[in-house]
Coordinates of C-alpha atoms in Angstrom, one line a residue:
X9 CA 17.4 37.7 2.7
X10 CA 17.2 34.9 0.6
X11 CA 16.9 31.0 1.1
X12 CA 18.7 28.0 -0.8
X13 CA 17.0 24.8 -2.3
X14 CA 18.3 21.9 -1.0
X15 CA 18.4 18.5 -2.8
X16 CA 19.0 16.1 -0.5
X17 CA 17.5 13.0 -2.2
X18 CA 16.7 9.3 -0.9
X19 CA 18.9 7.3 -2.8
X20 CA 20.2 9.9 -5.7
X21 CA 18.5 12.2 -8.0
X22 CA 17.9 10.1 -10.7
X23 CA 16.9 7.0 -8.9
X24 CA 14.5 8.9 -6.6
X25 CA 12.5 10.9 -9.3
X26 CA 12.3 7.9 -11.3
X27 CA 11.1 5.6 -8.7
X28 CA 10.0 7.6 -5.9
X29 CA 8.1 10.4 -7.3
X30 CA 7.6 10.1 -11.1
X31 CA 6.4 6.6 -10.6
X32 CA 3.2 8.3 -10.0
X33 CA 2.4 8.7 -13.5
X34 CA 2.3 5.0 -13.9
X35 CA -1.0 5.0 -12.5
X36 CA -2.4 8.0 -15.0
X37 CA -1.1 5.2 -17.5
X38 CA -3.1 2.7 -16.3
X39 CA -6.4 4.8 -16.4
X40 CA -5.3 5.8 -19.7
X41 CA -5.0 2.2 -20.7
X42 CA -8.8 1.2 -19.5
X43 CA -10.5 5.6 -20.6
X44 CA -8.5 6.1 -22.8
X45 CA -7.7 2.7 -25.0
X46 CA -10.6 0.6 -23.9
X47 CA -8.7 -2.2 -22.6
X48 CA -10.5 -4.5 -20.4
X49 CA -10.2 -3.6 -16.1
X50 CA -9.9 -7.1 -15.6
X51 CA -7.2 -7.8 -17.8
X52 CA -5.1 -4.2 -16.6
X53 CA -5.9 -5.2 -12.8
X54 CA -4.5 -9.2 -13.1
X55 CA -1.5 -7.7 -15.1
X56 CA -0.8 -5.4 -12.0
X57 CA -1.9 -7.9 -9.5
X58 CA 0.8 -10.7 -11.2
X59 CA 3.5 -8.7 -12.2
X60 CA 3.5 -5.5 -9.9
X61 CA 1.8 -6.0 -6.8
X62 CA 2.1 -9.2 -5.5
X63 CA 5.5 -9.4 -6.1
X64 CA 6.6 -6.9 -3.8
X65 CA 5.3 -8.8 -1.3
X66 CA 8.0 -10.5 -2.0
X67 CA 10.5 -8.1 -1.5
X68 CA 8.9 -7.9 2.5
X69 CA 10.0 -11.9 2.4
X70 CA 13.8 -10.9 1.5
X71 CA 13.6 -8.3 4.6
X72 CA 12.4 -11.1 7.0
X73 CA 12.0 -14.5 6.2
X74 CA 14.9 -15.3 3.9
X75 CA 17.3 -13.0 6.0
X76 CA 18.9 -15.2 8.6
X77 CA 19.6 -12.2 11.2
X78 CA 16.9 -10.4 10.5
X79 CA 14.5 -13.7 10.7
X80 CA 16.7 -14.5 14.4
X81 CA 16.0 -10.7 15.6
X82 CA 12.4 -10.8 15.2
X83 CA 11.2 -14.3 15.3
X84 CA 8.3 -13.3 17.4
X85 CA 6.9 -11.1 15.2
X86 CA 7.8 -13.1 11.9
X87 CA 6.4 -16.3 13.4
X88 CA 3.2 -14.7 15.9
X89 CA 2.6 -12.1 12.5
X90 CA 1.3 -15.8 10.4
X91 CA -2.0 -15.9 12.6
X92 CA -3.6 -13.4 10.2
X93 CA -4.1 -16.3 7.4
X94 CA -6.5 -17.7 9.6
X95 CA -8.3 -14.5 10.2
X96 CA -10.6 -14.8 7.7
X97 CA -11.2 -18.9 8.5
X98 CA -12.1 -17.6 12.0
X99 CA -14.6 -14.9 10.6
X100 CA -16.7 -17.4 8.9
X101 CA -16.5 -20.3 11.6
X102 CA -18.3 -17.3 13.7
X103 CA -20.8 -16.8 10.8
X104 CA -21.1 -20.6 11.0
X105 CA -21.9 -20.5 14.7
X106 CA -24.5 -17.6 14.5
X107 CA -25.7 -19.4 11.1
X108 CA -26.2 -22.6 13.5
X109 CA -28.0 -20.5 15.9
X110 CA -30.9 -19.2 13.9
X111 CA -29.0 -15.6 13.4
X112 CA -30.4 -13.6 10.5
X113 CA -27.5 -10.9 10.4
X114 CA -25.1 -14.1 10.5
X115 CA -23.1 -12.9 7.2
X116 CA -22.4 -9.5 9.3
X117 CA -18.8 -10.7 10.7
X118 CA -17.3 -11.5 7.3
X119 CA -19.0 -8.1 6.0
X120 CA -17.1 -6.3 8.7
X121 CA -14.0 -8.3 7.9
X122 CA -14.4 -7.0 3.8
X123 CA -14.7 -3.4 4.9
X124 CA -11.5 -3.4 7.5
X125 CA -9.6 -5.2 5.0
X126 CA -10.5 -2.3 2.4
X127 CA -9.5 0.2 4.8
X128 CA -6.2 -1.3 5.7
X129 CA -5.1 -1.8 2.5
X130 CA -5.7 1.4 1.6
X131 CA -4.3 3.2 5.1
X132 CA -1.5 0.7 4.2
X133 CA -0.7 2.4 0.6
X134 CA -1.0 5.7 3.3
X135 CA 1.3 4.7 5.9
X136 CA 4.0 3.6 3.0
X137 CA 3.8 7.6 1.5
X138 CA 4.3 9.3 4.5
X139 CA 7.2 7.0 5.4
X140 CA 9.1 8.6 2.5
X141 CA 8.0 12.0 3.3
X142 CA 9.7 11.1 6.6
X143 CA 12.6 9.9 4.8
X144 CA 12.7 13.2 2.7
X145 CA 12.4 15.1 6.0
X146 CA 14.9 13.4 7.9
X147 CA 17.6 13.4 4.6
X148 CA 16.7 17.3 4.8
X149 CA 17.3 17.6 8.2
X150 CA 14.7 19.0 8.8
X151 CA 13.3 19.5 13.1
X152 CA 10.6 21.8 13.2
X153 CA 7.3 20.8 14.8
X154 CA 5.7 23.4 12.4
X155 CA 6.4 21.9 9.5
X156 CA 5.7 18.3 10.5
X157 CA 2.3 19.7 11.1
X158 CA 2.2 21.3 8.2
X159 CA 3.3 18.2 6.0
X160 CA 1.6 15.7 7.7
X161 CA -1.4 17.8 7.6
X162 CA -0.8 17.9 3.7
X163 CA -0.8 14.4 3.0
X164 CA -3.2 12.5 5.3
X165 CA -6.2 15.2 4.2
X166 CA -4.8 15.0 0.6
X167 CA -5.0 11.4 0.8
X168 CA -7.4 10.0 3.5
X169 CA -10.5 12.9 3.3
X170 CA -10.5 12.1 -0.8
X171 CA -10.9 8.4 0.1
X172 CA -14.2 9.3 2.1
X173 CA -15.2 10.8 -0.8
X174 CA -15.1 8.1 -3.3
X175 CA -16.4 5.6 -1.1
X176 CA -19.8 7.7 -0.9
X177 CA -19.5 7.7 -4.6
X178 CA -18.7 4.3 -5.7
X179 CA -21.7 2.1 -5.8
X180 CA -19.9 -1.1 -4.1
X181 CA -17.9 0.6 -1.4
X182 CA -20.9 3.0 -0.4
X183 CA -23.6 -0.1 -0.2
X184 CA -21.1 -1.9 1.9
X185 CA -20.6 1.5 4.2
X186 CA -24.4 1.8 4.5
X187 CA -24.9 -1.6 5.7
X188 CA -22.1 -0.9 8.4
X189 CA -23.3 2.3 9.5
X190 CA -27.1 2.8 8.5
X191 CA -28.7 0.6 11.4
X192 CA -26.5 3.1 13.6
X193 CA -26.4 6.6 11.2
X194 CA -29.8 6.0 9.0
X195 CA -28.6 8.4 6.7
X196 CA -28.3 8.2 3.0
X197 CA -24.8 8.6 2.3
X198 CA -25.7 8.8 -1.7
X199 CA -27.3 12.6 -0.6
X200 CA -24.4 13.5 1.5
X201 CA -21.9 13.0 -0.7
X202 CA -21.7 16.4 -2.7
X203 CA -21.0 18.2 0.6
X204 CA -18.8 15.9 1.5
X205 CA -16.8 16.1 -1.7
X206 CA -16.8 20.3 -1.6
X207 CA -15.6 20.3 2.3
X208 CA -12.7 17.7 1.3
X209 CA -11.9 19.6 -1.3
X210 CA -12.0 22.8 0.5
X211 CA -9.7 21.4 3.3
X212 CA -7.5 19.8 0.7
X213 CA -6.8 23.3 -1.3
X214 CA -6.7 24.8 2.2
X215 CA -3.4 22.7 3.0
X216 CA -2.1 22.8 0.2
X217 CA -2.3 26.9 0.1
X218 CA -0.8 26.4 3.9
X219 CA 2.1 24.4 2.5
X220 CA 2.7 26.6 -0.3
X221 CA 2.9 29.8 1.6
X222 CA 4.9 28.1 4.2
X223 CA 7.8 27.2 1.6
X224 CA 7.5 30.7 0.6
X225 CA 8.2 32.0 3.7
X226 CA 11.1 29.6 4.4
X227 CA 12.8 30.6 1.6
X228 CA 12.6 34.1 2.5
X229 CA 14.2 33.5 5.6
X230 CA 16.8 32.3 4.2
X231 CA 15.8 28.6 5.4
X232 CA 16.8 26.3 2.9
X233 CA 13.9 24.4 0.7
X234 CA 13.9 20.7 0.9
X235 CA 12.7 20.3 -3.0
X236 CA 13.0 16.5 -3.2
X237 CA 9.7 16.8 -0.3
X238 CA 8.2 18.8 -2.1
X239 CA 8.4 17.1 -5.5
X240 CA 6.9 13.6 -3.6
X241 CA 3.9 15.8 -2.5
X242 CA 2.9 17.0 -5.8
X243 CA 3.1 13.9 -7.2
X244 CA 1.1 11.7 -4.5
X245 CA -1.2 13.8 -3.6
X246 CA -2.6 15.4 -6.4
X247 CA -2.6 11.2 -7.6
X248 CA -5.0 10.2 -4.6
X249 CA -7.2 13.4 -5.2
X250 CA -7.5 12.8 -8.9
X251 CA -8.0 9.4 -8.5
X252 CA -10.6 9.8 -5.5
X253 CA -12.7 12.2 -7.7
X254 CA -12.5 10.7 -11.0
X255 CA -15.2 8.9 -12.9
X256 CA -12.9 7.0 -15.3
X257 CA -12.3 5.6 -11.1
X258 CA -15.9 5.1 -10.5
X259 CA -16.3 3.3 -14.1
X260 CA -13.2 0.9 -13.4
X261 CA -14.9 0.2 -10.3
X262 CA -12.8 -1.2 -7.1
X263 CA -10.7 -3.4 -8.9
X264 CA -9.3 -0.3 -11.0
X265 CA -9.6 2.2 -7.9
X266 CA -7.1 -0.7 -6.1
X267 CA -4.7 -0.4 -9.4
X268 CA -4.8 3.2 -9.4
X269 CA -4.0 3.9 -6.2
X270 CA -1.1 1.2 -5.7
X271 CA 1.1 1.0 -8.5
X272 CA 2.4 3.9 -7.1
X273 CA 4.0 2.6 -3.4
X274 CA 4.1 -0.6 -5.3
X275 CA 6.9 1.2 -7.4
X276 CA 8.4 2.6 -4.6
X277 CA 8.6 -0.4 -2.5
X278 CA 10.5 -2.8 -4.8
X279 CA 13.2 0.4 -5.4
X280 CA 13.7 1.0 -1.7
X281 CA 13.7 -2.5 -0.9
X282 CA 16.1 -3.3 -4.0
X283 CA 18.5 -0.4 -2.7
X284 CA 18.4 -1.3 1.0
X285 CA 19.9 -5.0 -0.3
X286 CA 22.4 -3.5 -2.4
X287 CA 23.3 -1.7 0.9
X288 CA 23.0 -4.7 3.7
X289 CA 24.4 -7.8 1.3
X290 CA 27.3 -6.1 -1.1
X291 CA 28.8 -4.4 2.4
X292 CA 30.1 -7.3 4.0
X293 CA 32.3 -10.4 2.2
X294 CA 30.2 -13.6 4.0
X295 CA 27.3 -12.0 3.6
X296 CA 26.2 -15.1 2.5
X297 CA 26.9 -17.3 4.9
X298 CA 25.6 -14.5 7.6
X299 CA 22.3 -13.8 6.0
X300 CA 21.2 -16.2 4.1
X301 CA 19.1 -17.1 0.9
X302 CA 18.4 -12.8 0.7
X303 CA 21.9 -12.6 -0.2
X304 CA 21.4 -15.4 -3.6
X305 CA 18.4 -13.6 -4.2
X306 CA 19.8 -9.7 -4.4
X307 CA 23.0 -10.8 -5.8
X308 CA 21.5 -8.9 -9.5
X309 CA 18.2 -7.4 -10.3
X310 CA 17.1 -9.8 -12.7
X311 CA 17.5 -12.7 -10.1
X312 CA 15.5 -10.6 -7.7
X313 CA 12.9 -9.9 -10.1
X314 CA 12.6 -13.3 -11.5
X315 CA 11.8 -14.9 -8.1
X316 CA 9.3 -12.2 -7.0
X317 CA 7.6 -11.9 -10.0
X318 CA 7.2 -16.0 -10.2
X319 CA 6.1 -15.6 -6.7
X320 CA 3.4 -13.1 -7.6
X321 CA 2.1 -15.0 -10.6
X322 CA 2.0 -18.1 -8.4
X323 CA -0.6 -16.9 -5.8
X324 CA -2.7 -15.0 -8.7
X325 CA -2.7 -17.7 -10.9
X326 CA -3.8 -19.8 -7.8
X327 CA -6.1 -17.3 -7.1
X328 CA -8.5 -17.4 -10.5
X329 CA -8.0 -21.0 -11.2
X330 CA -10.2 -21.2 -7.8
X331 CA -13.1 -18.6 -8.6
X332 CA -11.3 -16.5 -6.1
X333 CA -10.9 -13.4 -8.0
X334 CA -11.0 -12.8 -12.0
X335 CA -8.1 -13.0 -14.4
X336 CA -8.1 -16.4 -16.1
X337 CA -10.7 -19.3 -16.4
X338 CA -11.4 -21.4 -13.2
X339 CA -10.5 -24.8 -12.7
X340 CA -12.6 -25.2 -9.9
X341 CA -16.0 -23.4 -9.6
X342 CA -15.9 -22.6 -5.8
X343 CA -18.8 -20.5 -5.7
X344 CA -21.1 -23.2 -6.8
X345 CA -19.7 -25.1 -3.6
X346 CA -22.0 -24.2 -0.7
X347 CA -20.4 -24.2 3.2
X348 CA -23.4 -22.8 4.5
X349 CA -26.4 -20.3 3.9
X350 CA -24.9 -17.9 1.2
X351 CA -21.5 -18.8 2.0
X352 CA -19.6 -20.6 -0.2
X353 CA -16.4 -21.9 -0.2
X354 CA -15.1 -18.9 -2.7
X355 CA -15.0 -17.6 0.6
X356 CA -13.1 -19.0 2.4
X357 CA -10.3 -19.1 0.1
X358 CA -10.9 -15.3 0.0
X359 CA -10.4 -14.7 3.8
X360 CA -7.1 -16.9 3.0
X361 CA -5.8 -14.2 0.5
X362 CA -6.8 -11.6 2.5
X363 CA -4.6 -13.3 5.0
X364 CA -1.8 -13.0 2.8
X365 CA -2.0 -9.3 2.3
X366 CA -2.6 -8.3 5.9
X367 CA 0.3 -10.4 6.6
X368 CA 2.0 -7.9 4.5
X369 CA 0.4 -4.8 5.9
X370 CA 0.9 -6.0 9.2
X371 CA 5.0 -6.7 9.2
X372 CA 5.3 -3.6 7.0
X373 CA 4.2 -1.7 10.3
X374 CA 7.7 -2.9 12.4
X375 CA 10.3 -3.0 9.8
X376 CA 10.7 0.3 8.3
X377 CA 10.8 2.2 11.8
X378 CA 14.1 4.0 11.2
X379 CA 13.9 6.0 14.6
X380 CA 14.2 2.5 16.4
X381 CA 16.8 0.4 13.8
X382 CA 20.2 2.2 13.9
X383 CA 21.0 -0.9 11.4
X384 CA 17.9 0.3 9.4
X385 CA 19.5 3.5 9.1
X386 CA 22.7 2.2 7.7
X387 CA 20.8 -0.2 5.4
X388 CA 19.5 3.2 4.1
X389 CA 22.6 5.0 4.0
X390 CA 20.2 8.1 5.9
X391 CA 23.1 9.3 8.2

């Protein structure tokens, strides 16, 4: 006995390989554009950061704040959710404090703060992928416990155990690791990392063998293939792995990894987002008057892009005009503005950006849950 494929796609097949899966190769472009053509990371990363990333923040604004029911159902949340801006304030008014109190390790708070940040932004980028494998599962119809196993298994150790890896390569991310976990560990991580990379990459090829026998098998069962899944596996994982491992990754440094690894769900985020308006405002004639300023905004795709790439540009523009990260020539020269001991007020306006994004990563986390938003599920035309 035989099996079937089954193409049971997201959206449809042209708009899910082009935005859900091929999208991948955007980020291959972008390394090709700093290895291969020489251009400058700094220039590649504030082009991203403008024009791709930021924006779709935006597009987490439409779903929330600019969506009159939506805003109404979870006002908690969207209100409550604004406390992370002052997260980073708060880390370095308890820097101040130890700082005031003759602490020498008083710059260890805001170091802590760097590296959960890093980590969240980059579980963040995880959570988003295996959202659409769920979505891929779920338009499959797929209900064995097996095979979640098998998939999740797939794309958190293709994804998570390769990001070990390159933070014990990359000089940055493995002095900041070391002065986390050295006064614990006192271990040189710079030694470890060679076994470390050949056991990831061991348990990497080990799912993906796993996986690969396992679709064999359903099929001669005569179980039916869900190929749209496996498409969005080959094309994120094999990313994450390449990217993890490369040195063109290593040269670019964090700013590139960050690039590499998120133009991807960046990508994805603005299509699904994009398709779940077209869904929720076009269904219903007083949209408008029900939902709001969302409704103006997704009324056609070059409106919607407008206002979130204006709103992207915005904050980056912001951003380097105050020393607080590269892309154009300051106005201000924050870092030569002391608050206290090595701290200066570059800083702070940091810990306010890093607010903005874990604002982001934080919503993100309670309005994509499709197993708990029937109107979610219509939005996403999934039944």
């Amino acid at each position: 006995m035989t099996g079937t494929l089954s193409y049971n796609w997201i959206i449809n097949k042209r708009t899910d390989l082009t935005w859900f899966i091929l999208s991948a190769l955007s980020a291959y472009l972008l390394v090709f554009f700093y290895a291969g053509l020489g251009w400058d990371m700094v220039a590649i990363w504030f082009f991203w950061v403008a024009f791709i990333d930021s924006p779709h923040f935006f597009g987490t604004y439409t779903r929330t704040y600019f969506d009159k029911v939506e805003f109404q159902n979870r006002k908690k949340l969207l209100l409550g959710s604004l406390g992370w801006f002052v997260v980073g304030p708060f880390i370095l008014l308890i820097c101040f404090l130890l700082y005031s109190a003759g602490f020498a390790g008083y710059e260890i708070p805001w170091t802590l703060l760097v590296g959960f940040f890093s980590v969240w932004a980059y579980w963040h980028v995880v959570r988003q992928h295996y959202g659409f494998l769920s979505l891929y599962k779920k338009k499959g119809k797929e209900n064995s416990s097996l095979d979640y196993y098998i998939d999740a298994g797939l794309l958190y150790s293709g994804l998570m155990l390769p990001f070990v890896v390159f933070i014990l390569k990359e000089r940055e991310s493995r002095a900041l690791a070391e002065s986390i976990f050295n006064p614990v560990l006192n271990i040189s991580l710079q030694q470890i990392e060679p076994i470390v990379s050949a056991i990831v990459m061991t348990i990497v090829s080990g799912f993906a063998l796993v996986y690969l026998l396992r679709q064999v098998q359903l099929y001669t069962q005569g179980v039916a293939v869900n190929v749209p899944k496996s498409l969005f596996l080959l094309a994120v994982v094999p990313l994450h792995v390449f990217v993890c491992y490369s040195d063109y990754a290593l040269q670019a440094g964090l700013l590139g990894f960050g690039a590499f690894v998120t133009i991807f769900h960046d990508f994805q985020y603005h299509a699904i987002v994009w398709f779940h308006h077209q869904n929720r405002y076009k269904s219903e004639p007083d949209a408008a008057k029900k939902y709001g300023l969302s409704t103006y905004i997704a009324k056609s795709l070059p409106t919607y892009i407008g206002c979130a790439v204006f709103m992207g540009v915005l904050f980056r523009l912001l951003g380097c005009t105050f020393e607080v990260h590269p892309g154009c020539v300051p106005f201000v020269m924050t870092s030569d503005v002391n608050l206290f001991g090595n701290i200066n007020t570059d800083k702070l306006l940091l810990g306010i950006l890093f607010g903005l994004a874990m604002h982001h990563y934080f919503i993100d986390q309670y309005i994509w849950k499709t197993s708990k938003d029937k109107r979610l599920v219509k939005d996403l035309k999934l039944n």
